[in-house]
PDB file of C-alpha atoms in Angstrom:
ATOM      1  CA  MET A 200     -15.330  19.803  -9.372  1.00 57.00           C
ATOM      2  CA  ARG A 201     -13.063  19.153  -6.391  1.00 66.00           C
ATOM      3  CA  ARG A 202     -10.109  16.869  -6.977  1.00 85.00           C
ATOM      4  CA  GLY A 203     -10.757  13.534  -5.287  1.00 95.00           C
ATOM      5  CA  TRP A 204      -8.938  12.056  -2.323  1.00 97.00           C
ATOM      6  CA  PHE A 205      -6.024   9.641  -2.628  1.00 98.00           C
ATOM      7  CA  ILE A 206      -5.627   7.276   0.327  1.00 98.00           C
ATOM      8  CA  THR A 207      -3.033   4.511   0.453  1.00 98.00           C
ATOM      9  CA  PHE A 208      -2.854   1.463   2.694  1.00 98.00           C
ATOM     10  CA  GLU A 209       0.479  -0.028   3.740  1.00 98.00           C
ATOM     11  CA  GLY A 210       1.837  -2.657   6.093  1.00 97.00           C
ATOM     12  CA  ASN A 211       3.392  -6.064   6.462  1.00 94.00           C
ATOM     13  CA  GLU A 212       1.929  -9.186   4.892  1.00 91.00           C
ATOM     14  CA  GLY A 213      -1.210 -10.297   6.732  1.00 91.00           C
ATOM     15  CA  CYS A 214      -1.843  -6.918   8.374  1.00 96.00           C
ATOM     16  CA  GLY A 215      -5.501  -6.759   7.294  1.00 95.00           C
ATOM     17  CA  LYS A 216      -5.296  -3.716   5.040  1.00 97.00           C
ATOM     18  CA  SER A 217      -7.255  -5.344   2.211  1.00 95.00           C
ATOM     19  CA  THR A 218     -10.182  -5.947   4.560  1.00 96.00           C
ATOM     20  CA  GLN A 219     -10.095  -2.334   5.711  1.00 98.00           C
ATOM     21  CA  ILE A 220     -10.049  -1.091   2.118  1.00 98.00           C
ATOM     22  CA  ARG A 221     -13.216  -3.078   1.451  1.00 98.00           C
ATOM     23  CA  LEU A 222     -14.915  -1.738   4.596  1.00 98.00           C
ATOM     24  CA  LEU A 223     -13.922   1.857   3.929  1.00 98.00           C
ATOM     25  CA  GLY A 224     -14.989   1.632   0.307  1.00 98.00           C
ATOM     26  CA  ALA A 225     -18.440   0.442   1.340  1.00 98.00           C
ATOM     27  CA  ALA A 226     -18.758   3.213   3.928  1.00 97.00           C
ATOM     28  CA  LEU A 227     -17.798   5.882   1.409  1.00 98.00           C
ATOM     29  CA  GLU A 228     -20.149   4.562  -1.255  1.00 97.00           C
ATOM     30  CA  ALA A 229     -22.924   4.640   1.342  1.00 97.00           C
ATOM     31  CA  VAL A 230     -22.493   8.425   1.634  1.00 96.00           C
ATOM     32  CA  GLY A 231     -22.438   8.876  -2.126  1.00 96.00           C
ATOM     33  CA  ARG A 232     -18.730   8.881  -2.906  1.00 97.00           C
ATOM     34  CA  ARG A 233     -17.421   7.283  -6.070  1.00 97.00           C
ATOM     35  CA  VAL A 234     -14.686   4.890  -4.978  1.00 98.00           C
ATOM     36  CA  VAL A 235     -11.907   3.481  -7.144  1.00 98.00           C
ATOM     37  CA  SER A 236      -9.941   0.687  -5.454  1.00 98.00           C
ATOM     38  CA  VAL A 237      -6.610  -0.389  -6.915  1.00 98.00           C
ATOM     39  CA  ARG A 238      -3.771  -2.661  -5.879  1.00 97.00           C
ATOM     40  CA  GLU A 239      -0.019  -2.732  -6.347  1.00 97.00           C
ATOM     41  CA  PRO A 240       1.546  -4.190  -8.234  1.00 97.00           C
ATOM     42  CA  GLY A 241      -1.309  -4.392 -10.717  1.00 97.00           C
ATOM     43  CA  GLY A 242      -4.431  -2.377 -11.332  1.00 96.00           C
ATOM     44  CA  THR A 243      -3.991  -2.260 -15.118  1.00 98.00           C
ATOM     45  CA  ALA A 244      -3.566  -4.919 -17.780  1.00 98.00           C
ATOM     46  CA  ILE A 245       0.156  -4.190 -17.924  1.00 98.00           C
ATOM     47  CA  GLY A 246       0.442  -4.031 -14.149  1.00 98.00           C
ATOM     48  CA  GLU A 247      -1.255  -7.383 -13.673  1.00 97.00           C
ATOM     49  CA  ARG A 248       1.263  -9.027 -16.015  1.00 97.00           C
ATOM     50  CA  ILE A 249       4.060  -7.477 -13.971  1.00 97.00           C
ATOM     51  CA  ARG A 250       2.359  -8.644 -10.769  1.00 96.00           C
ATOM     52  CA  HIS A 251       2.342 -12.224 -12.022  1.00 95.00           C
ATOM     53  CA  LEU A 252       6.041 -12.044 -12.821  1.00 95.00           C
ATOM     54  CA  LEU A 253       6.903 -10.525  -9.440  1.00 94.00           C
ATOM     55  CA  GLN A 254       4.784 -12.816  -7.313  1.00 91.00           C
ATOM     56  CA  HIS A 255       3.965 -16.078  -9.060  1.00 89.00           C
ATOM     57  CA  ALA A 256       5.924 -16.787 -12.249  1.00 91.00           C
ATOM     58  CA  PRO A 257       8.836 -19.213 -11.804  1.00 90.00           C
ATOM     59  CA  GLU A 258      11.037 -16.785 -13.759  1.00 89.00           C
ATOM     60  CA  GLY A 259      10.620 -14.292 -10.927  1.00 89.00           C
ATOM     61  CA  ALA A 260      12.587 -16.460  -8.524  1.00 86.00           C
ATOM     62  CA  GLY A 261      15.852 -15.144  -9.914  1.00 88.00           C
ATOM     63  CA  LEU A 262      15.024 -11.428  -9.843  1.00 94.00           C
ATOM     64  CA  CYS A 263      17.770  -9.240  -8.443  1.00 96.00           C
ATOM     65  CA  ALA A 264      16.723  -6.437  -6.101  1.00 96.00           C
ATOM     66  CA  GLU A 265      17.346  -3.747  -8.723  1.00 98.00           C
ATOM     67  CA  ALA A 266      15.145  -5.464 -11.314  1.00 97.00           C
ATOM     68  CA  GLU A 267      12.451  -5.952  -8.689  1.00 97.00           C
ATOM     69  CA  LEU A 268      12.543  -2.238  -7.886  1.00 98.00           C
ATOM     70  CA  LEU A 269      12.157  -1.250 -11.524  1.00 98.00           C
ATOM     71  CA  LEU A 270       9.311  -3.684 -12.167  1.00 98.00           C
ATOM     72  CA  PHE A 271       7.331  -2.332  -9.219  1.00 98.00           C
ATOM     73  CA  ALA A 272       8.000   1.192 -10.499  1.00 98.00           C
ATOM     74  CA  ALA A 273       6.878   0.295 -14.027  1.00 98.00           C
ATOM     75  CA  SER A 274       3.588  -1.094 -12.741  1.00 98.00           C
ATOM     76  CA  ARG A 275       3.090   2.021 -10.619  1.00 98.00           C
ATOM     77  CA  ALA A 276       3.841   4.442 -13.434  1.00 98.00           C
ATOM     78  CA  GLN A 277       1.184   2.830 -15.604  1.00 98.00           C
ATOM     79  CA  LEU A 278      -1.349   2.738 -12.775  1.00 98.00           C
ATOM     80  CA  VAL A 279      -0.864   6.422 -11.963  1.00 98.00           C
ATOM     81  CA  ARG A 280      -1.382   7.600 -15.511  1.00 98.00           C
ATOM     82  CA  GLU A 281      -4.052   5.141 -16.616  1.00 98.00           C
ATOM     83  CA  VAL A 282      -6.222   4.966 -13.497  1.00 98.00           C
ATOM     84  CA  ILE A 283      -5.272   7.102 -10.491  1.00 98.00           C
ATOM     85  CA  ARG A 284      -4.901  10.543 -12.073  1.00 98.00           C
ATOM     86  CA  PRO A 285      -8.079  10.304 -14.177  1.00 98.00           C
ATOM     87  CA  ALA A 286     -10.057   9.075 -11.164  1.00 98.00           C
ATOM     88  CA  LEU A 287      -8.815  11.908  -8.942  1.00 98.00           C
ATOM     89  CA  ALA A 288      -9.505  14.457 -11.667  1.00 97.00           C
ATOM     90  CA  GLY A 289     -13.073  13.167 -11.793  1.00 97.00           C
ATOM     91  CA  GLY A 290     -13.551  13.622  -8.043  1.00 96.00           C
ATOM     92  CA  ALA A 291     -13.324   9.964  -7.015  1.00 98.00           C
ATOM     93  CA  VAL A 292     -11.813   8.599  -3.824  1.00 98.00           C
ATOM     94  CA  VAL A 293      -8.905   6.356  -4.776  1.00 98.00           C
ATOM     95  CA  LEU A 294      -8.017   3.626  -2.287  1.00 98.00           C
ATOM     96  CA  SER A 295      -4.734   1.925  -3.089  1.00 98.00           C
ATOM     97  CA  ASP A 296      -3.572  -1.358  -1.587  1.00 98.00           C
ATOM     98  CA  ARG A 297       0.130  -0.377  -1.477  1.00 98.00           C
ATOM     99  CA  TYR A 298       1.876   2.451  -3.305  1.00 98.00           C
ATOM    100  CA  LEU A 299       5.297   4.113  -3.375  1.00 98.00           C
ATOM    101  CA  ASP A 300       5.927   3.585   0.354  1.00 98.00           C
ATOM    102  CA  SER A 301       6.021  -0.157  -0.204  1.00 98.00           C
ATOM    103  CA  THR A 302       8.982   0.356  -2.509  1.00 98.00           C
ATOM    104  CA  THR A 303      10.645   2.722  -0.049  1.00 98.00           C
ATOM    105  CA  VAL A 304      10.400   0.076   2.667  1.00 98.00           C
ATOM    106  CA  TYR A 305      10.622  -3.285   0.903  1.00 97.00           C
ATOM    107  CA  GLN A 306      13.362  -2.402  -1.565  1.00 97.00           C
ATOM    108  CA  GLY A 307      15.018   0.553   0.162  1.00 97.00           C
ATOM    109  CA  VAL A 308      15.069  -0.869   3.692  1.00 97.00           C
ATOM    110  CA  ALA A 309      14.567  -4.638   3.611  1.00 96.00           C
ATOM    111  CA  ARG A 310      16.462  -5.189   0.319  1.00 97.00           C
ATOM    112  CA  ARG A 311      19.047  -2.583   1.376  1.00 97.00           C
ATOM    113  CA  LEU A 312      19.163  -0.720  -1.902  1.00 98.00           C
ATOM    114  CA  VAL A 313      20.500   2.836  -1.803  1.00 98.00           C
ATOM    115  CA  ARG A 314      17.603   4.852  -0.446  1.00 97.00           C
ATOM    116  CA  ALA A 315      18.337   7.963  -2.478  1.00 98.00           C
ATOM    117  CA  GLU A 316      18.237   5.896  -5.657  1.00 98.00           C
ATOM    118  CA  VAL A 317      14.972   4.235  -4.606  1.00 98.00           C
ATOM    119  CA  ALA A 318      13.482   7.682  -3.931  1.00 98.00           C
ATOM    120  CA  LEU A 319      14.590   8.858  -7.372  1.00 98.00           C
ATOM    121  CA  VAL A 320      12.912   5.895  -9.080  1.00 98.00           C
ATOM    122  CA  ASN A 321       9.779   6.384  -6.980  1.00 98.00           C
ATOM    123  CA  GLY A 322       9.605  10.065  -7.866  1.00 98.00           C
ATOM    124  CA  PHE A 323       9.971   9.369 -11.567  1.00 98.00           C
ATOM    125  CA  ALA A 324       7.253   6.690 -11.461  1.00 98.00           C
ATOM    126  CA  VAL A 325       4.604   8.736  -9.648  1.00 98.00           C
ATOM    127  CA  GLY A 326       5.403  12.113 -11.209  1.00 98.00           C
ATOM    128  CA  GLY A 327       4.135  14.118  -8.258  1.00 97.00           C
ATOM    129  CA  THR A 328       1.019  12.039  -7.577  1.00 98.00           C
ATOM    130  CA  VAL A 329       1.364  11.632  -3.805  1.00 97.00           C
ATOM    131  CA  PRO A 330      -1.297  10.316  -1.382  1.00 98.00           C
ATOM    132  CA  ASP A 331      -3.289  12.719   0.746  1.00 97.00           C
ATOM    133  CA  THR A 332      -3.056  10.211   3.585  1.00 98.00           C
ATOM    134  CA  THR A 333      -1.219   6.941   4.069  1.00 98.00           C
ATOM    135  CA  LEU A 334      -2.333   4.421   6.678  1.00 98.00           C
ATOM    136  CA  VAL A 335       0.235   1.934   7.947  1.00 98.00           C
ATOM    137  CA  PHE A 336      -1.284  -1.157   9.574  1.00 98.00           C
ATOM    138  CA  ASP A 337       1.240  -2.246  12.170  1.00 98.00           C
ATOM    139  CA  ILE A 338       1.634  -5.820  13.397  1.00 96.00           C
ATOM    140  CA  PRO A 339       4.620  -7.923  14.493  1.00 95.00           C
ATOM    141  CA  ALA A 340       6.141  -9.790  11.569  1.00 92.00           C
ATOM    142  CA  GLU A 341       5.493 -13.219  13.038  1.00 92.00           C
ATOM    143  CA  VAL A 342       1.793 -12.447  13.503  1.00 94.00           C
ATOM    144  CA  GLY A 343       1.446 -11.374   9.889  1.00 90.00           C
ATOM    145  CA  LEU A 344       3.173 -14.497   8.643  1.00 88.00           C
ATOM    146  CA  GLN A 345       0.921 -16.656  10.807  1.00 89.00           C
ATOM    147  CA  ARG A 346      -2.121 -14.965   9.286  1.00 89.00           C
ATOM    148  CA  VAL A 347      -0.798 -15.559   5.779  1.00 85.00           C
ATOM    149  CA  ALA A 348      -0.171 -19.236   6.552  1.00 83.00           C
ATOM    150  CA  ALA A 349      -3.700 -19.608   7.939  1.00 85.00           C
ATOM    151  CA  ARG A 350      -5.454 -18.378   4.796  1.00 78.00           C
ATOM    152  CA  ALA A 351      -7.592 -21.203   3.458  1.00 60.00           C
ATOM    153  CA  GLY A 352      -6.171 -22.662   0.264  1.00 64.00           C
ATOM    154  CA  ALA A 353      -3.652 -19.858  -0.166  1.00 66.00           C
ATOM    155  CA  VAL A 354      -0.211 -20.564  -1.572  1.00 70.00           C
ATOM    156  CA  PRO A 355       2.340 -17.968  -0.374  1.00 73.00           C
ATOM    157  CA  ASP A 356       3.661 -15.859  -3.237  1.00 80.00           C
ATOM    158  CA  ARG A 357       7.317 -14.982  -3.749  1.00 80.00           C
ATOM    159  CA  MET A 358       7.198 -11.988  -1.419  1.00 82.00           C
ATOM    160  CA  GLU A 359       5.273 -13.834   1.282  1.00 80.00           C
ATOM    161  CA  GLN A 360       7.994 -16.486   1.404  1.00 82.00           C
ATOM    162  CA  GLU A 361      10.568 -14.065   2.784  1.00 86.00           C
ATOM    163  CA  SER A 362      11.945 -14.630   6.288  1.00 86.00           C
ATOM    164  CA  ALA A 363      10.662 -13.208   9.556  1.00 86.00           C
ATOM    165  CA  ALA A 364      13.841 -11.094   9.740  1.00 92.00           C
ATOM    166  CA  PHE A 365      12.999  -9.567   6.366  1.00 93.00           C
ATOM    167  CA  TYR A 366       9.543  -8.611   7.598  1.00 93.00           C
ATOM    168  CA  GLU A 367      10.864  -7.208  10.855  1.00 94.00           C
ATOM    169  CA  ALA A 368      12.982  -4.915   8.686  1.00 96.00           C
ATOM    170  CA  VAL A 369       9.842  -4.006   6.709  1.00 96.00           C
ATOM    171  CA  ARG A 370       7.996  -3.192   9.923  1.00 97.00           C
ATOM    172  CA  SER A 371      10.849  -1.039  11.197  1.00 97.00           C
ATOM    173  CA  GLY A 372      10.965   0.737   7.848  1.00 98.00           C
ATOM    174  CA  TYR A 373       7.287   1.631   8.005  1.00 98.00           C
ATOM    175  CA  LEU A 374       7.544   2.926  11.573  1.00 98.00           C
ATOM    176  CA  GLU A 375      10.568   5.021  10.597  1.00 97.00           C
ATOM    177  CA  LEU A 376       8.635   6.406   7.641  1.00 97.00           C
ATOM    178  CA  ALA A 377       5.726   7.372   9.897  1.00 97.00           C
ATOM    179  CA  SER A 378       8.061   9.140  12.299  1.00 98.00           C
ATOM    180  CA  THR A 379       9.689  11.167   9.519  1.00 97.00           C
ATOM    181  CA  ASP A 380       6.465  12.082   7.680  1.00 97.00           C
ATOM    182  CA  PRO A 381       3.755  12.310  10.379  1.00 96.00           C
ATOM    183  CA  GLU A 382       1.605  14.734   8.402  1.00 94.00           C
ATOM    184  CA  ARG A 383       0.943  12.152   5.705  1.00 97.00           C
ATOM    185  CA  VAL A 384       1.624   8.765   7.306  1.00 98.00           C
ATOM    186  CA  ARG A 385      -0.408   7.517  10.245  1.00 98.00           C
ATOM    187  CA  VAL A 386       0.071   4.217  12.076  1.00 98.00           C
ATOM    188  CA  ILE A 387      -2.929   2.006  12.887  1.00 98.00           C
ATOM    189  CA  ASP A 388      -2.627  -0.758  15.510  1.00 98.00           C
ATOM    190  CA  ALA A 389      -3.632  -3.774  13.409  1.00 97.00           C
ATOM    191  CA  MET A 390      -3.532  -6.096  16.425  1.00 97.00           C
ATOM    192  CA  GLU A 391      -6.899  -4.730  17.502  1.00 97.00           C
ATOM    193  CA  SER A 392     -10.185  -6.311  16.432  1.00 97.00           C
ATOM    194  CA  GLU A 393     -11.548  -5.576  12.964  1.00 97.00           C
ATOM    195  CA  PRO A 394     -14.242  -3.120  14.202  1.00 97.00           C
ATOM    196  CA  VAL A 395     -11.718  -1.257  16.373  1.00 98.00           C
ATOM    197  CA  VAL A 396      -9.319  -0.947  13.441  1.00 98.00           C
ATOM    198  CA  GLU A 397     -12.170   0.240  11.221  1.00 98.00           C
ATOM    199  CA  ARG A 398     -13.041   2.980  13.715  1.00 98.00           C
ATOM    200  CA  ALA A 399      -9.399   4.013  13.958  1.00 98.00           C
ATOM    201  CA  VAL A 400      -9.203   4.320  10.177  1.00 98.00           C
ATOM    202  CA  ARG A 401     -12.300   6.498  10.086  1.00 97.00           C
ATOM    203  CA  ALA A 402     -11.033   8.713  12.909  1.00 97.00           C
ATOM    204  CA  VAL A 403      -7.784   9.420  11.063  1.00 98.00           C
ATOM    205  CA  LEU A 404      -9.560  10.156   7.798  1.00 97.00           C
ATOM    206  CA  GLU A 405     -12.139  12.423   9.427  1.00 96.00           C
ATOM    207  CA  GLU A 406      -9.221  14.424  10.798  1.00 95.00           C
ATOM    208  CA  ARG A 407      -7.067  14.400   7.665  1.00 94.00           C
ATOM    209  CA  CYS A 408      -9.629  14.542   4.835  1.00 94.00           C
ATOM    210  CA  ASN A 409     -12.163  17.215   5.696  1.00 89.00           C
ATOM    211  CA  GLY A 410     -15.558  16.440   4.157  1.00 91.00           C
ATOM    212  CA  LEU A 411     -14.658  12.956   2.981  1.00 95.00           C
ATOM    213  CA  PHE A 412     -17.618  11.397   4.762  1.00 95.00           C
ATOM    214  CA  GLY A 413     -19.946  14.237   3.853  1.00 85.00           C
ATOM    215  CA  ASN A 414     -19.818  15.971   7.209  1.00 61.00           C
TER     216      ASN A 414
END
């Protein structure tokens, strides 16, 4: 059996990646693929507890950047070994809403931690499990924050309450990442309409993941 495909979705808050994961998952299931969708932080019982601490628990308000980095890495390490690796070994397509690049950008760039140290923690957490393709959904920071604010009934979590300057740094970090690793990381213009973005996603994956759609 062929190892499955591992595709990760990245971008600023409000970029629309979660919608595109849902659309892609449906399209792949329609051609007979088994799809496993996960999110970071989270995706396992342990990871969801960490997610609550990072995003919603009042205790999380005092997290230093180093502790934040290690908590994201702990959630990821569990997710890789409990869910992602077994799914890939079974031939599934794994779609992940965020992965190690979020840590590279949010903690290494926007939080200004030492990038070499962030890379070391990332490498230890994933243990060589690297995406086949990473899609970065690019939008201006202020647009993403406006989208987050417009969500019906949504209360911004701890990360979503960061400043526009923080998210401009995140955006710059993702674009830098794409420029340094163009074989894996592709940028999608998330300012386009949902159908246009969906077609752009499919075009990249048809190029990068031969046979993914059964053709």
